[in-house]
Every structure is written in structure tokens, then in C-alpha cells.
mmCIF file with all atom_site columns, C-alpha atoms and ligand atoms in Angstrom:
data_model
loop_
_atom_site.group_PDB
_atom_site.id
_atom_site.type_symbol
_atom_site.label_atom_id
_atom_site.label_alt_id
_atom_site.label_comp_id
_atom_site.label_asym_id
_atom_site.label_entity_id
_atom_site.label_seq_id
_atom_site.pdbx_PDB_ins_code
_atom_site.Cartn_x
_atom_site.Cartn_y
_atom_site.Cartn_z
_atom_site.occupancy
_atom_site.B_iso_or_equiv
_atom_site.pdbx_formal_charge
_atom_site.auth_seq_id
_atom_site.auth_comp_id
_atom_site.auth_asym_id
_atom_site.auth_atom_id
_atom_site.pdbx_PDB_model_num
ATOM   1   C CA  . UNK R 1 1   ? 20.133  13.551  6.567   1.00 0.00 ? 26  UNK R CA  1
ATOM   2   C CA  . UNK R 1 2   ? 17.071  12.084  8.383   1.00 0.00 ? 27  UNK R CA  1
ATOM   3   C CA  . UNK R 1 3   ? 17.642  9.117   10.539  1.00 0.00 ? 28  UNK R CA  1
ATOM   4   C CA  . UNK R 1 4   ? 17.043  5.780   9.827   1.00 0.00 ? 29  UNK R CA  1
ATOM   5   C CA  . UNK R 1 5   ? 13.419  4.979   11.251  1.00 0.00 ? 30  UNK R CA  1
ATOM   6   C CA  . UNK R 1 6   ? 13.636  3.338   14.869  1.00 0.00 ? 31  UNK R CA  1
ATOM   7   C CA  . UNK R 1 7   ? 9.681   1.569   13.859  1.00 0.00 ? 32  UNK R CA  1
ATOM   8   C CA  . UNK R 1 8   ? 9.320   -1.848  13.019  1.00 0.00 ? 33  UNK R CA  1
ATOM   9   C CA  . UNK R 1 9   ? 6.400   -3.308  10.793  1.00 0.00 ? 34  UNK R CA  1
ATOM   10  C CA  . UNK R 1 10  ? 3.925   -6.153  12.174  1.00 0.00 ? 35  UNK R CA  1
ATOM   11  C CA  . UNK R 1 11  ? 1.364   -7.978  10.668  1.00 0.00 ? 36  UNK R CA  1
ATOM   12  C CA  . UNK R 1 12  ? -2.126  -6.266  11.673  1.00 0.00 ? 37  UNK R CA  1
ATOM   13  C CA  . UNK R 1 13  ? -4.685  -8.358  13.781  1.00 0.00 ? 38  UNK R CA  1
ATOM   14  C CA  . UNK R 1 14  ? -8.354  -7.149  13.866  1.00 0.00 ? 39  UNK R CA  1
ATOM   15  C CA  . UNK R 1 15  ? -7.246  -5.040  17.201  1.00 0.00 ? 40  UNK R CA  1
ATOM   16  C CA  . UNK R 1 16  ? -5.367  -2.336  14.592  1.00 0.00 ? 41  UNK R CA  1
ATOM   17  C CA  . UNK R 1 17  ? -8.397  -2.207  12.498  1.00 0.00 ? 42  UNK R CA  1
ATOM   18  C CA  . UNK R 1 18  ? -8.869  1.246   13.505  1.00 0.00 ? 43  UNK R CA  1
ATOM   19  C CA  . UNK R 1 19  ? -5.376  2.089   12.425  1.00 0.00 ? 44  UNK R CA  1
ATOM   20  C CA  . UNK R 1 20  ? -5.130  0.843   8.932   1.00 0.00 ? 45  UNK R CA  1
ATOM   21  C CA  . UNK R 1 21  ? -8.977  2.912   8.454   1.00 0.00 ? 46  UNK R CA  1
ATOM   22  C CA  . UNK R 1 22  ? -7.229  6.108   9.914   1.00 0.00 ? 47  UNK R CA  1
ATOM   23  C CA  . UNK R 1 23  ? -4.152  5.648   7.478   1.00 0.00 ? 48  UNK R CA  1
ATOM   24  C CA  . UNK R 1 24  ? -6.221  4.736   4.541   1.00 0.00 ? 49  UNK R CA  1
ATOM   25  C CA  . UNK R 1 25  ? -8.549  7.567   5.463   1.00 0.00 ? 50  UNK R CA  1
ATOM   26  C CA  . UNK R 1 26  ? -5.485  9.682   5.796   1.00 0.00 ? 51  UNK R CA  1
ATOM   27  C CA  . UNK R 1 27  ? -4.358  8.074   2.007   1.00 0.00 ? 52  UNK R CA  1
ATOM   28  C CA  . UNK R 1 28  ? -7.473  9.107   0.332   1.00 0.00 ? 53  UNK R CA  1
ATOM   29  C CA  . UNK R 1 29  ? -7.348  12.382  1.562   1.00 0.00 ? 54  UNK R CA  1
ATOM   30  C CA  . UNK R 1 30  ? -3.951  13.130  0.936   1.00 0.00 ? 55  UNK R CA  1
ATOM   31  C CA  . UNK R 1 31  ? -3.558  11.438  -2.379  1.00 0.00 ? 56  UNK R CA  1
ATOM   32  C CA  . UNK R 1 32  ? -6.538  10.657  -4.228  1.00 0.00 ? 57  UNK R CA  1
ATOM   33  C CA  . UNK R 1 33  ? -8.699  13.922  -2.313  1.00 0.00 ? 58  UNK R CA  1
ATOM   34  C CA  . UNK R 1 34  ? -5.725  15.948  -4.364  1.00 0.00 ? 59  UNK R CA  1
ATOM   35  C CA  . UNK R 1 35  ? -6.217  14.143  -7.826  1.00 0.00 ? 60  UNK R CA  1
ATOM   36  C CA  . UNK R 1 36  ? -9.348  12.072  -8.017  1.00 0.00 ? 61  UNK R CA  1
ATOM   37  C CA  . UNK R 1 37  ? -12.472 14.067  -8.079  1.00 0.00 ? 62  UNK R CA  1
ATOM   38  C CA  . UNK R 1 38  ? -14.441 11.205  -8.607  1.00 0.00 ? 63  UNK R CA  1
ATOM   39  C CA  . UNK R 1 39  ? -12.992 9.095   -5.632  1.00 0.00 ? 64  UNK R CA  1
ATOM   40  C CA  . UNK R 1 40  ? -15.149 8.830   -2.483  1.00 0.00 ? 65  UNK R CA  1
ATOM   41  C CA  . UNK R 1 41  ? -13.047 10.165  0.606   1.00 0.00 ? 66  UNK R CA  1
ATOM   42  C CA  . UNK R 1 42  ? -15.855 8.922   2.820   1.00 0.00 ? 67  UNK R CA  1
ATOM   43  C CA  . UNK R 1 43  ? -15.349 5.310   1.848   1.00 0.00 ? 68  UNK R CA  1
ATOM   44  C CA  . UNK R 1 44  ? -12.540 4.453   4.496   1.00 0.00 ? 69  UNK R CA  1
ATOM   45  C CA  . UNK R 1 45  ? -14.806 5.533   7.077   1.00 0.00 ? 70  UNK R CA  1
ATOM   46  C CA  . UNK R 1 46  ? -18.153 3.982   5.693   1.00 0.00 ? 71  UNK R CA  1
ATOM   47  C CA  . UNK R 1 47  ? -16.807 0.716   4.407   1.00 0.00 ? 72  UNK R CA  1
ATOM   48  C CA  . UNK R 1 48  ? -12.761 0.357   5.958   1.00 0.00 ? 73  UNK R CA  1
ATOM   49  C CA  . UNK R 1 49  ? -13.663 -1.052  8.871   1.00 0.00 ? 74  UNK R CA  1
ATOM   50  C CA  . UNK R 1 50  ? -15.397 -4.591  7.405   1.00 0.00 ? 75  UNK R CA  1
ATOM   51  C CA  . UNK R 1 51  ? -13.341 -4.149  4.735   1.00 0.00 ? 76  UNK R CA  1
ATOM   52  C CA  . UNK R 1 52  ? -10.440 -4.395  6.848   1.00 0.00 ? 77  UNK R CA  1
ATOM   53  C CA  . UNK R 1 53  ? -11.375 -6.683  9.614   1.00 0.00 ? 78  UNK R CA  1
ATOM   54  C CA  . UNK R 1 54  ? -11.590 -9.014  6.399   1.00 0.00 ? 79  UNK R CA  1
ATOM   55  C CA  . UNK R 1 55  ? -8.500  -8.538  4.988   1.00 0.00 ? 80  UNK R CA  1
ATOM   56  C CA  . UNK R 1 56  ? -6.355  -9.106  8.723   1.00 0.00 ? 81  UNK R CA  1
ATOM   57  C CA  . UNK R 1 57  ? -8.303  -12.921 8.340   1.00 0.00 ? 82  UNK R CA  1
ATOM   58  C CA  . UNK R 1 58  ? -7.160  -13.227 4.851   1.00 0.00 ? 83  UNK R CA  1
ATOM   59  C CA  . UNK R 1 59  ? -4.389  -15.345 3.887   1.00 0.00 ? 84  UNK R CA  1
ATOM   60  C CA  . UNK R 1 60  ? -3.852  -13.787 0.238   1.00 0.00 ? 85  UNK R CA  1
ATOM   61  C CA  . UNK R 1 61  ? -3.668  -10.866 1.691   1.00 0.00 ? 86  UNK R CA  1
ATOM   62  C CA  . UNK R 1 62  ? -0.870  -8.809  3.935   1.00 0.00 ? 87  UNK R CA  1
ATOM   63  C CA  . UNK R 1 63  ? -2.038  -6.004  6.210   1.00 0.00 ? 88  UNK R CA  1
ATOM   64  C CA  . UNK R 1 64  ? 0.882   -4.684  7.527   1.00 0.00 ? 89  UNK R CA  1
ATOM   65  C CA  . UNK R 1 65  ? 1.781   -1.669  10.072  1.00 0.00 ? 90  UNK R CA  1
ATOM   66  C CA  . UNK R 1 66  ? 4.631   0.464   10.799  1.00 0.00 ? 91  UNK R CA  1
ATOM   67  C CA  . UNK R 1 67  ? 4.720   0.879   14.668  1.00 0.00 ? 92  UNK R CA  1
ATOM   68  C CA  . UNK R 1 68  ? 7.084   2.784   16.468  1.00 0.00 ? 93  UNK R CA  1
ATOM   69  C CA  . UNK R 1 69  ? 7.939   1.701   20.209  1.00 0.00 ? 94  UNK R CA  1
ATOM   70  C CA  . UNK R 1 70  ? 5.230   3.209   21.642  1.00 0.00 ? 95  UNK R CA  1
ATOM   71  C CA  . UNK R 1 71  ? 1.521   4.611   20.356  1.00 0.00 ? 96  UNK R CA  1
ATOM   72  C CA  . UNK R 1 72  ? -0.113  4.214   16.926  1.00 0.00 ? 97  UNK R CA  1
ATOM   73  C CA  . UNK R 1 73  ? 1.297   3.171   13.843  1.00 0.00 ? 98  UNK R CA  1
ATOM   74  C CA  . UNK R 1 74  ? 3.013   5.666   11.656  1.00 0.00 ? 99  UNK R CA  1
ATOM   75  C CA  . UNK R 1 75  ? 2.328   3.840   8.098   1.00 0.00 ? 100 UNK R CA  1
ATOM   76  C CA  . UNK R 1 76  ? 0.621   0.909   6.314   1.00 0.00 ? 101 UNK R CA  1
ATOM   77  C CA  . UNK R 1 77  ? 0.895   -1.406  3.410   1.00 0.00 ? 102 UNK R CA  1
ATOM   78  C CA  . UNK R 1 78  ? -1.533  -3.800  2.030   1.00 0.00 ? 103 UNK R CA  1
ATOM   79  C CA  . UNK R 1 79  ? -0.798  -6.381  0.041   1.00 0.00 ? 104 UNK R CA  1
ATOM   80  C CA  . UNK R 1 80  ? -3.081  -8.956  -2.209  1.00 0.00 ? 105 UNK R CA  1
ATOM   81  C CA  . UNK R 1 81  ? -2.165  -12.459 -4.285  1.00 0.00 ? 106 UNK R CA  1
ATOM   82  C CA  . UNK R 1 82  ? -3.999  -12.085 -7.625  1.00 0.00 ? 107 UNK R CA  1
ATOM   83  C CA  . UNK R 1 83  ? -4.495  -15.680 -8.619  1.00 0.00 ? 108 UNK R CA  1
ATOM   84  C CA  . UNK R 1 84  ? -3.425  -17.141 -12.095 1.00 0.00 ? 109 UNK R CA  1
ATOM   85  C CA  . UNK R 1 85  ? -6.838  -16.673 -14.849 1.00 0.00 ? 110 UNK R CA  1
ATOM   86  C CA  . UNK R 1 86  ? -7.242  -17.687 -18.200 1.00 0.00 ? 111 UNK R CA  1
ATOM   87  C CA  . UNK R 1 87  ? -6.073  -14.897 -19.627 1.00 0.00 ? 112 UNK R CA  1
ATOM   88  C CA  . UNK R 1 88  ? -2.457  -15.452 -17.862 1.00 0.00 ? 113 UNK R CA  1
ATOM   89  C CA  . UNK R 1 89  ? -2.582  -19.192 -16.824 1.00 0.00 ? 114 UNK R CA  1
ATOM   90  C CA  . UNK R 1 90  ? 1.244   -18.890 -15.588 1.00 0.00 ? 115 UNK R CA  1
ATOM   91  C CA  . UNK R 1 91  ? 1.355   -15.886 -13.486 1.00 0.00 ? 116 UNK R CA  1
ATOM   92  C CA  . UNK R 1 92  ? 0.609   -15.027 -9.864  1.00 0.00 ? 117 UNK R CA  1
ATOM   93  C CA  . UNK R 1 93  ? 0.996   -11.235 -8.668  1.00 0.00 ? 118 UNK R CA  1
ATOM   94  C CA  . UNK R 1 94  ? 1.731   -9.718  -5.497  1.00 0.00 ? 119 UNK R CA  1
ATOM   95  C CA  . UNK R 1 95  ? -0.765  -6.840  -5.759  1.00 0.00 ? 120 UNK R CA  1
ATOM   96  C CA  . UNK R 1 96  ? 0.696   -3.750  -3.699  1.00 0.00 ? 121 UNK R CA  1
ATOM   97  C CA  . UNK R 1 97  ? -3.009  -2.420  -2.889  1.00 0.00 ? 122 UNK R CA  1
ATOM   98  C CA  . UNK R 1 98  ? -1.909  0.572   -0.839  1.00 0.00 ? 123 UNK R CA  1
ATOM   99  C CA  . UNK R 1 99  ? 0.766   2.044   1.336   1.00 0.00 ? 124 UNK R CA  1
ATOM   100 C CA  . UNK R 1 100 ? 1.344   5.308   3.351   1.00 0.00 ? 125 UNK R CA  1
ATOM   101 C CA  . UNK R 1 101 ? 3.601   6.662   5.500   1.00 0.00 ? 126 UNK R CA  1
ATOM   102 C CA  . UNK R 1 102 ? 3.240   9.522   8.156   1.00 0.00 ? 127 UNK R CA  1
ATOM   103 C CA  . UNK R 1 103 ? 4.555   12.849  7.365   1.00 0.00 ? 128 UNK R CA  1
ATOM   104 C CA  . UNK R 1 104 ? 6.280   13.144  9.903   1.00 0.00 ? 129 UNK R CA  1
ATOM   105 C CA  . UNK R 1 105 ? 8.411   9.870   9.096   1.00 0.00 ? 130 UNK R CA  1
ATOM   106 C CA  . UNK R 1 106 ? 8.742   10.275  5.731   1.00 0.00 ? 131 UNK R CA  1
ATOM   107 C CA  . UNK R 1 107 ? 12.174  9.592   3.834   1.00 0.00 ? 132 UNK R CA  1
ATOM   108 C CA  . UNK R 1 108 ? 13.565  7.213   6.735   1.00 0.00 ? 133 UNK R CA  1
ATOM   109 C CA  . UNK R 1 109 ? 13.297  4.322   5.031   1.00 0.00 ? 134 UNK R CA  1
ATOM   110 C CA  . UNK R 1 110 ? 9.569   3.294   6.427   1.00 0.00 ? 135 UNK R CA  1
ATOM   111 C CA  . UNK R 1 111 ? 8.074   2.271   3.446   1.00 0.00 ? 136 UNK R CA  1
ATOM   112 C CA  . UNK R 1 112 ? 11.200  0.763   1.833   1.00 0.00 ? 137 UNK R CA  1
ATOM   113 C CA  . UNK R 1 113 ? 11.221  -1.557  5.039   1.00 0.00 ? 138 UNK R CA  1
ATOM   114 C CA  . UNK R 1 114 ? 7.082   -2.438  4.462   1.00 0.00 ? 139 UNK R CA  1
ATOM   115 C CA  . UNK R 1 115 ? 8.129   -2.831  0.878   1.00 0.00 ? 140 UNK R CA  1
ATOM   116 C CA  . UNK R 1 116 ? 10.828  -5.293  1.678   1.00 0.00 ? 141 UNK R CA  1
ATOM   117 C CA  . UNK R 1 117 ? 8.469   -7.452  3.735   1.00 0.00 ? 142 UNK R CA  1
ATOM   118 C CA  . UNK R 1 118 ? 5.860   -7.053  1.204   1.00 0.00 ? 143 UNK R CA  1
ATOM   119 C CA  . UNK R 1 119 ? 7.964   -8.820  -1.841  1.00 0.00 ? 144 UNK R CA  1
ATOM   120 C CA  . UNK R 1 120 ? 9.212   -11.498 0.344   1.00 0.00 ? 145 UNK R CA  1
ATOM   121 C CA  . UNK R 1 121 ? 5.452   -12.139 1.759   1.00 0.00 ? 146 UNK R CA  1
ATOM   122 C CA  . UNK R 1 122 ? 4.407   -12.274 -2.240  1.00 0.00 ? 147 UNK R CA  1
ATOM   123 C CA  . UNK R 1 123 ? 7.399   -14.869 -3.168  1.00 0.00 ? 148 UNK R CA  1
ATOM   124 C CA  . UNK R 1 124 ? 6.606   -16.857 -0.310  1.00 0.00 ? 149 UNK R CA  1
ATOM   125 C CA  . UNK R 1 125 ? 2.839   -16.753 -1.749  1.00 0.00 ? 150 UNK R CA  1
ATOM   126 C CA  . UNK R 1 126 ? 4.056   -17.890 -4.877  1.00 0.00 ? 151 UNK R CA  1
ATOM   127 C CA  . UNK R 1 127 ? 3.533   -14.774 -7.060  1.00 0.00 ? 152 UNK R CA  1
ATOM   128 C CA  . UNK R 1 128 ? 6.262   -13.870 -9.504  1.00 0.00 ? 153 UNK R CA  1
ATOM   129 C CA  . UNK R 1 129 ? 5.676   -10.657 -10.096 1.00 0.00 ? 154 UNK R CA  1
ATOM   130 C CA  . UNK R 1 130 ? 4.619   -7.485  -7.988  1.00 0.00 ? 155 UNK R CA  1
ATOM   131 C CA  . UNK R 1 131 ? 2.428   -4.691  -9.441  1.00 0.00 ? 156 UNK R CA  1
ATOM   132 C CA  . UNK R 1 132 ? 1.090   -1.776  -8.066  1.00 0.00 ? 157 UNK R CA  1
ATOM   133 C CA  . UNK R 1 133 ? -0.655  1.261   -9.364  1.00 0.00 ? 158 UNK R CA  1
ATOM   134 C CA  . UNK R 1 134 ? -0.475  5.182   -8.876  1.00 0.00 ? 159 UNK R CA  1
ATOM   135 C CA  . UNK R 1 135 ? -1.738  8.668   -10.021 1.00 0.00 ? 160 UNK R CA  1
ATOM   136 C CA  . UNK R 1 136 ? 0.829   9.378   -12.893 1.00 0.00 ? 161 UNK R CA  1
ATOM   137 C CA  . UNK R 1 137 ? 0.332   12.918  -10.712 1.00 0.00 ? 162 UNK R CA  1
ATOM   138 C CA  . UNK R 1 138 ? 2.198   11.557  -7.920  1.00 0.00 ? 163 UNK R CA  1
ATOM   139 C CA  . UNK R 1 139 ? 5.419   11.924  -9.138  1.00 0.00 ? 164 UNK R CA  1
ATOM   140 C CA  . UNK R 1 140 ? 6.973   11.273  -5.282  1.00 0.00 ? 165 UNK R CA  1
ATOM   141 C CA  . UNK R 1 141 ? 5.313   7.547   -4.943  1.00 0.00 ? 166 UNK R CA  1
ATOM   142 C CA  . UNK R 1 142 ? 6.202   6.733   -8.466  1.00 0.00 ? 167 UNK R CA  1
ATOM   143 C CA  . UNK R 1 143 ? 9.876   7.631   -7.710  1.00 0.00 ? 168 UNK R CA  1
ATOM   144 C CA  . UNK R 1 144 ? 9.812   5.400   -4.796  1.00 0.00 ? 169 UNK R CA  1
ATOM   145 C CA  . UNK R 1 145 ? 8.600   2.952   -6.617  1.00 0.00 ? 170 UNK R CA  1
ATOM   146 C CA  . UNK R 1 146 ? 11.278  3.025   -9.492  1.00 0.00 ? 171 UNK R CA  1
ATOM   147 C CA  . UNK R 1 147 ? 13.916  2.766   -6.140  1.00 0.00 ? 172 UNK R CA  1
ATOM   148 C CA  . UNK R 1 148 ? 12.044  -0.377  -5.149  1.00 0.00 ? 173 UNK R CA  1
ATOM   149 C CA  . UNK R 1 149 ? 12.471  -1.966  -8.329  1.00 0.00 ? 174 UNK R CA  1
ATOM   150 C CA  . UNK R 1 150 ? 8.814   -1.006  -10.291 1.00 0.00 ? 175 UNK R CA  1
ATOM   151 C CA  . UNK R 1 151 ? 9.195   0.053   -13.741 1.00 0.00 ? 176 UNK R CA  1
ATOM   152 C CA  . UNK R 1 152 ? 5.985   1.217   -15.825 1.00 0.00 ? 177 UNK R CA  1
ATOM   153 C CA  . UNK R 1 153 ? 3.815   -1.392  -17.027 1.00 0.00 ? 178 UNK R CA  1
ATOM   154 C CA  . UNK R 1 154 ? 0.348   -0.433  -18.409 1.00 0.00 ? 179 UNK R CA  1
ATOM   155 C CA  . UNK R 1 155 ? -0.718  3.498   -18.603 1.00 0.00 ? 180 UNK R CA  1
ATOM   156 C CA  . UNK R 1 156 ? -4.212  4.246   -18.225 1.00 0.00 ? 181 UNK R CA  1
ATOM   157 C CA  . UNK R 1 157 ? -5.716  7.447   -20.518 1.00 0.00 ? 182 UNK R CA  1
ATOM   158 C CA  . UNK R 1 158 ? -8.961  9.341   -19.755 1.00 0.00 ? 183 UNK R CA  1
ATOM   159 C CA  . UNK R 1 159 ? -11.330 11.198  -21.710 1.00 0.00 ? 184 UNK R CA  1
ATOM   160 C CA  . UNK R 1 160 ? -14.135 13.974  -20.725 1.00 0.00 ? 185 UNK R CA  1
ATOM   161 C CA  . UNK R 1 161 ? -17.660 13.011  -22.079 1.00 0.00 ? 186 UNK R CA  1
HETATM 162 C C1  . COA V 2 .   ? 5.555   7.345   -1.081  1.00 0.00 ? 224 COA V C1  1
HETATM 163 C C2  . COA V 2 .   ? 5.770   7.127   0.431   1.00 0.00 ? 224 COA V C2  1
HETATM 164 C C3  . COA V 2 .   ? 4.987   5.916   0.875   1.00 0.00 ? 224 COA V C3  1
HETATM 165 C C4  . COA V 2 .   ? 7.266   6.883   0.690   1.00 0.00 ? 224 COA V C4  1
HETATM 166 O O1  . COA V 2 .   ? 7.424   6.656   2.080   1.00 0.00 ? 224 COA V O1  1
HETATM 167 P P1  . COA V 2 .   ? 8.818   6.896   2.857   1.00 0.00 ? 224 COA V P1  1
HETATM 168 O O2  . COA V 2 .   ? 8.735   6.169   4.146   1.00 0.00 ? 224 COA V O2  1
HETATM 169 O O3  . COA V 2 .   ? 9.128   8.335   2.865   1.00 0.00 ? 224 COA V O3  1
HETATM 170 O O4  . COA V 2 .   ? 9.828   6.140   1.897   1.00 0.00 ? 224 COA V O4  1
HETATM 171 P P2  . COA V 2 .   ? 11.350  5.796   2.237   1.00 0.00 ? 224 COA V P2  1
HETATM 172 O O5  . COA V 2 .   ? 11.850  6.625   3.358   1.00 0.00 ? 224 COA V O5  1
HETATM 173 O O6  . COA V 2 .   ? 11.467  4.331   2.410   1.00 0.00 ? 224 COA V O6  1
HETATM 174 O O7  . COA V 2 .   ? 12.039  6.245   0.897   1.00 0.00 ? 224 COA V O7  1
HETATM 175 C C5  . COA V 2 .   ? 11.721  7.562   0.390   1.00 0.00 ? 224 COA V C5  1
HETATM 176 C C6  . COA V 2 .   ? 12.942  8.306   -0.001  1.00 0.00 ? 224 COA V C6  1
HETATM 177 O O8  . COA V 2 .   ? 13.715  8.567   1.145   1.00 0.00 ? 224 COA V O8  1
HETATM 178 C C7  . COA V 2 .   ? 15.026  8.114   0.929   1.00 0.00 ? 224 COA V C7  1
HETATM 179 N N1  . COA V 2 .   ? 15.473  7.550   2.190   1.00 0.00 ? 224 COA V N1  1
HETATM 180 C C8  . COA V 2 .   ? 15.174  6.355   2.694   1.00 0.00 ? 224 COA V C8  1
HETATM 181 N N2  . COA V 2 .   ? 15.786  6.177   3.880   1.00 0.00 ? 224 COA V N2  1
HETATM 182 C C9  . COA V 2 .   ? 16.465  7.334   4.117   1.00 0.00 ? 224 COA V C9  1
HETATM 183 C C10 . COA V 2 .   ? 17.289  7.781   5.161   1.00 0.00 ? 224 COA V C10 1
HETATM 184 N N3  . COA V 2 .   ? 17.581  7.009   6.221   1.00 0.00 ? 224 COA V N3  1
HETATM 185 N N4  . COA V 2 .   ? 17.767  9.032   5.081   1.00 0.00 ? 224 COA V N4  1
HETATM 186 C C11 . COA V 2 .   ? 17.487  9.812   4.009   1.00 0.00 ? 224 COA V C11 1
HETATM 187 N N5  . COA V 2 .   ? 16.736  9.451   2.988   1.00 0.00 ? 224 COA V N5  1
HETATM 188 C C12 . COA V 2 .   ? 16.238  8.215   3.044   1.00 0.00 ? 224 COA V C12 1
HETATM 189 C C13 . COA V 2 .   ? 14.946  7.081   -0.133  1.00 0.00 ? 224 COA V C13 1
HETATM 190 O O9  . COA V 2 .   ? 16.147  7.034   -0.904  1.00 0.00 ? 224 COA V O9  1
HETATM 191 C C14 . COA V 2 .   ? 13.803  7.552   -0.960  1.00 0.00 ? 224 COA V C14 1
HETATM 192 O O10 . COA V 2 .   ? 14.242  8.428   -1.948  1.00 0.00 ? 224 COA V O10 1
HETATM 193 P P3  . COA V 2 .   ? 13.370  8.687   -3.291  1.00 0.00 ? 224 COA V P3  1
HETATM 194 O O11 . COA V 2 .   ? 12.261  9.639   -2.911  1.00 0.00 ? 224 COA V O11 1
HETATM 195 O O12 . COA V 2 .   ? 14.353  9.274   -4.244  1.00 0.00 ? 224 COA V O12 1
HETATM 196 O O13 . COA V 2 .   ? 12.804  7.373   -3.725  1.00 0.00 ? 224 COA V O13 1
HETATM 197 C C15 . COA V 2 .   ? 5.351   8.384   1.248   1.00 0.00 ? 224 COA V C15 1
HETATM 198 O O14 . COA V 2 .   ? 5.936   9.523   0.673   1.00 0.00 ? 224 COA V O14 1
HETATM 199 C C16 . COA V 2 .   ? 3.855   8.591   1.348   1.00 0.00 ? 224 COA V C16 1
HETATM 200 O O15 . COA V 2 .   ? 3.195   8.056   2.244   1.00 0.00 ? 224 COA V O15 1
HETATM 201 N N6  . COA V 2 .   ? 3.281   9.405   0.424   1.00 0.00 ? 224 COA V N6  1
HETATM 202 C C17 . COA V 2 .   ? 1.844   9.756   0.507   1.00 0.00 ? 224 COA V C17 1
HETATM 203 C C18 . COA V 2 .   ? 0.956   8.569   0.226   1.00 0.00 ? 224 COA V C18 1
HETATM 204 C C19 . COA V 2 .   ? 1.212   8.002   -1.153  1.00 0.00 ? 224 COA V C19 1
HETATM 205 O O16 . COA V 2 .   ? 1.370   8.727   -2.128  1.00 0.00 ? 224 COA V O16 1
HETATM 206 N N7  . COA V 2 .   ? 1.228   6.635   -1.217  1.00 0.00 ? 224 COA V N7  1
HETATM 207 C C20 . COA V 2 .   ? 1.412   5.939   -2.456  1.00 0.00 ? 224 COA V C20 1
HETATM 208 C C21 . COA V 2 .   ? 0.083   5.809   -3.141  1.00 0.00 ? 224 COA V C21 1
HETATM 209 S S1  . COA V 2 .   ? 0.280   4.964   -4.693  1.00 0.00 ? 224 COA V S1  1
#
């Protein structure tokens, strides 16, 4: 059995910018490149780095790295508060944007740990419910989700014109 992970997760300042674009740059590759055709892998690259160096500012949002004790950080989550609307006057979500985890450090418990600080973060933000979304392809994510106490919610269906 794989060890438990000796990396601990920190909040992301606008020094690790480069980090969270690698690991979402890895992400897109590695997950939607496989099942998205229509997904641009180029847009970490183009448009992470303002797109990040926002986020680390935000307060309804969590940027958060996995960092071993010494060199770059070996996985990511992001995390968003989707505000009460109209349509559901009562209910604030903790949106879990994105998360990845090296291969290398994979099935250690690394992204149960972000995922741990990640619901706490959204309770603290006042959201009482957490959502996130996945390819219905990746059967590994959606597994880990289940484990981290997801259940399906809303399925989207697509169509060829
Ligand atoms: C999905 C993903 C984030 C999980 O990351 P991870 O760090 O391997 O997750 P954990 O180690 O916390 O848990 C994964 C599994 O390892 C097991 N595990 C956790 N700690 C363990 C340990 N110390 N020893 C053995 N197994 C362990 C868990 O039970 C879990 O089992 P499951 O697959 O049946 O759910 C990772 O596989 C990944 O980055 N995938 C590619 C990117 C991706 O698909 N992201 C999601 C996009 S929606």
C-alpha cells in the first residue's frame, strides 16, 4: 500500500501563479485533451496566468497547493462561492472548480487532504452545499468523488448537429 503523502496544502499567493498554470495546464491535457475535443488546451497558458493571479486576491475563491517539503507543488484545488440568485434565493455553493494531483502522488491521500480543506473553507464561506463537475468518462475522479461524499446531481447529454 502507498504511503500516506508527507505534502501539506497552502493557500497560493501570486508567487505560485506559475504552479497552479502548470497543473491546470497539466489538467487540461490529461483530462479534458483525452475527452473534450472542443476544449482549448492552450487556454492555461494564454489566459491562466491573469486568470490566476485574480483568483489568489479573491476572497470567494480558494487556490490551494499541495507542496511537498521541498520544490514545486505536486497538486491543486480551486475552489469558488457561487452566491445565492433568484432562482435559489436560499442556497450558497462551494464550487469545486478544479483539482489535480501528480502522478506520481496519486492514491496517498493528496487530494482527499485538499478536499478536506476545501469543504471546511466553503462552510466557513457560508455555502451549504458543494458541487463539482466531471467527464462522466472519468470514471477515476468520479469515484473519488463518491469517497468524498458527492453523489450525482444533474447529467448533462450531447447531441451531434
Ligand atoms: C482524481 C485525483 C485528483 C485523485 O487524487 P489522489 O491524490 O490520488 O486521491 P487520494 O489519494 O486522496 O484518493 C484516491 C484513492 O486512493 C485511496 N487512498 C488514499 N490514501 C491512500 C493511502 N494512504 N494508501 C492507499 N490508498 C489511498 C483512496 O481510498 C482513493 O480510493 P478511490 O480511488 O477508490 O476513491 C487524481 O487521480 C487526479 O489528479 N486525476 C487526474 C486529474 C483529474 O481527473 N481531476 C479531476 C477532474 S474533475
Amino acid at each position: 500500500m502507498p504511503s500516506r503523502s508527507p505534502s501539506r496544502t497552502a493557500r497560493a499567493t501570486s508567487r505560485h501563479v506559475p504552479q497552479l498554470v502548470a497543473s491546470a495546464a497539466a489538467l487540461f491535457a490529461e483530462d479534458g485533451g483525452r475527452r473534450d475535443p472542443s476544449l482549448d488546451l492552450s487556454w492555461p497558458r494564454r489566459e491562466g496566468f491573469a486568470y490566476f493571479a485574480d483568483l489568489v486576491r479573491r476572497e470567494d475563491s480558494l487556490c490551494l497547493l499541495a507542496l511537498p517539503a521541498a520544490g514545486s507543488a505536486i497538486g491543486h484545488l480551486i475552489g469558488r462561492i457561487r452566491r445565492a440568485d433568484p432562482l435559489r434565493p436560499g442556497t450558497v455553493v462551494g464550487v469545486l472548480e478544479s483539482l489535480r494531483v501528480d502522478p506520481a502522488h496519486r492514491e496517498t491521500g493528496v487530494a482527499t487532504a485538499l478536499t478536506e480543506e476545501f469543504f471546511a473553507w466553503a462552510r466557513e464561506s457560508g455555502a451549504q452545499q458543494a458541487s463539482v463537475t466531471a467527464y462522466s468518462a472519468n470514471e477515476s475522479a468520479i469515484r473519488f468523488y463518491r469517497r468524498s461524499g458527492f453523489s450525482p446531481f444533474e447529467v448533462t447529454l450531447q447531441a451531434p448537429l
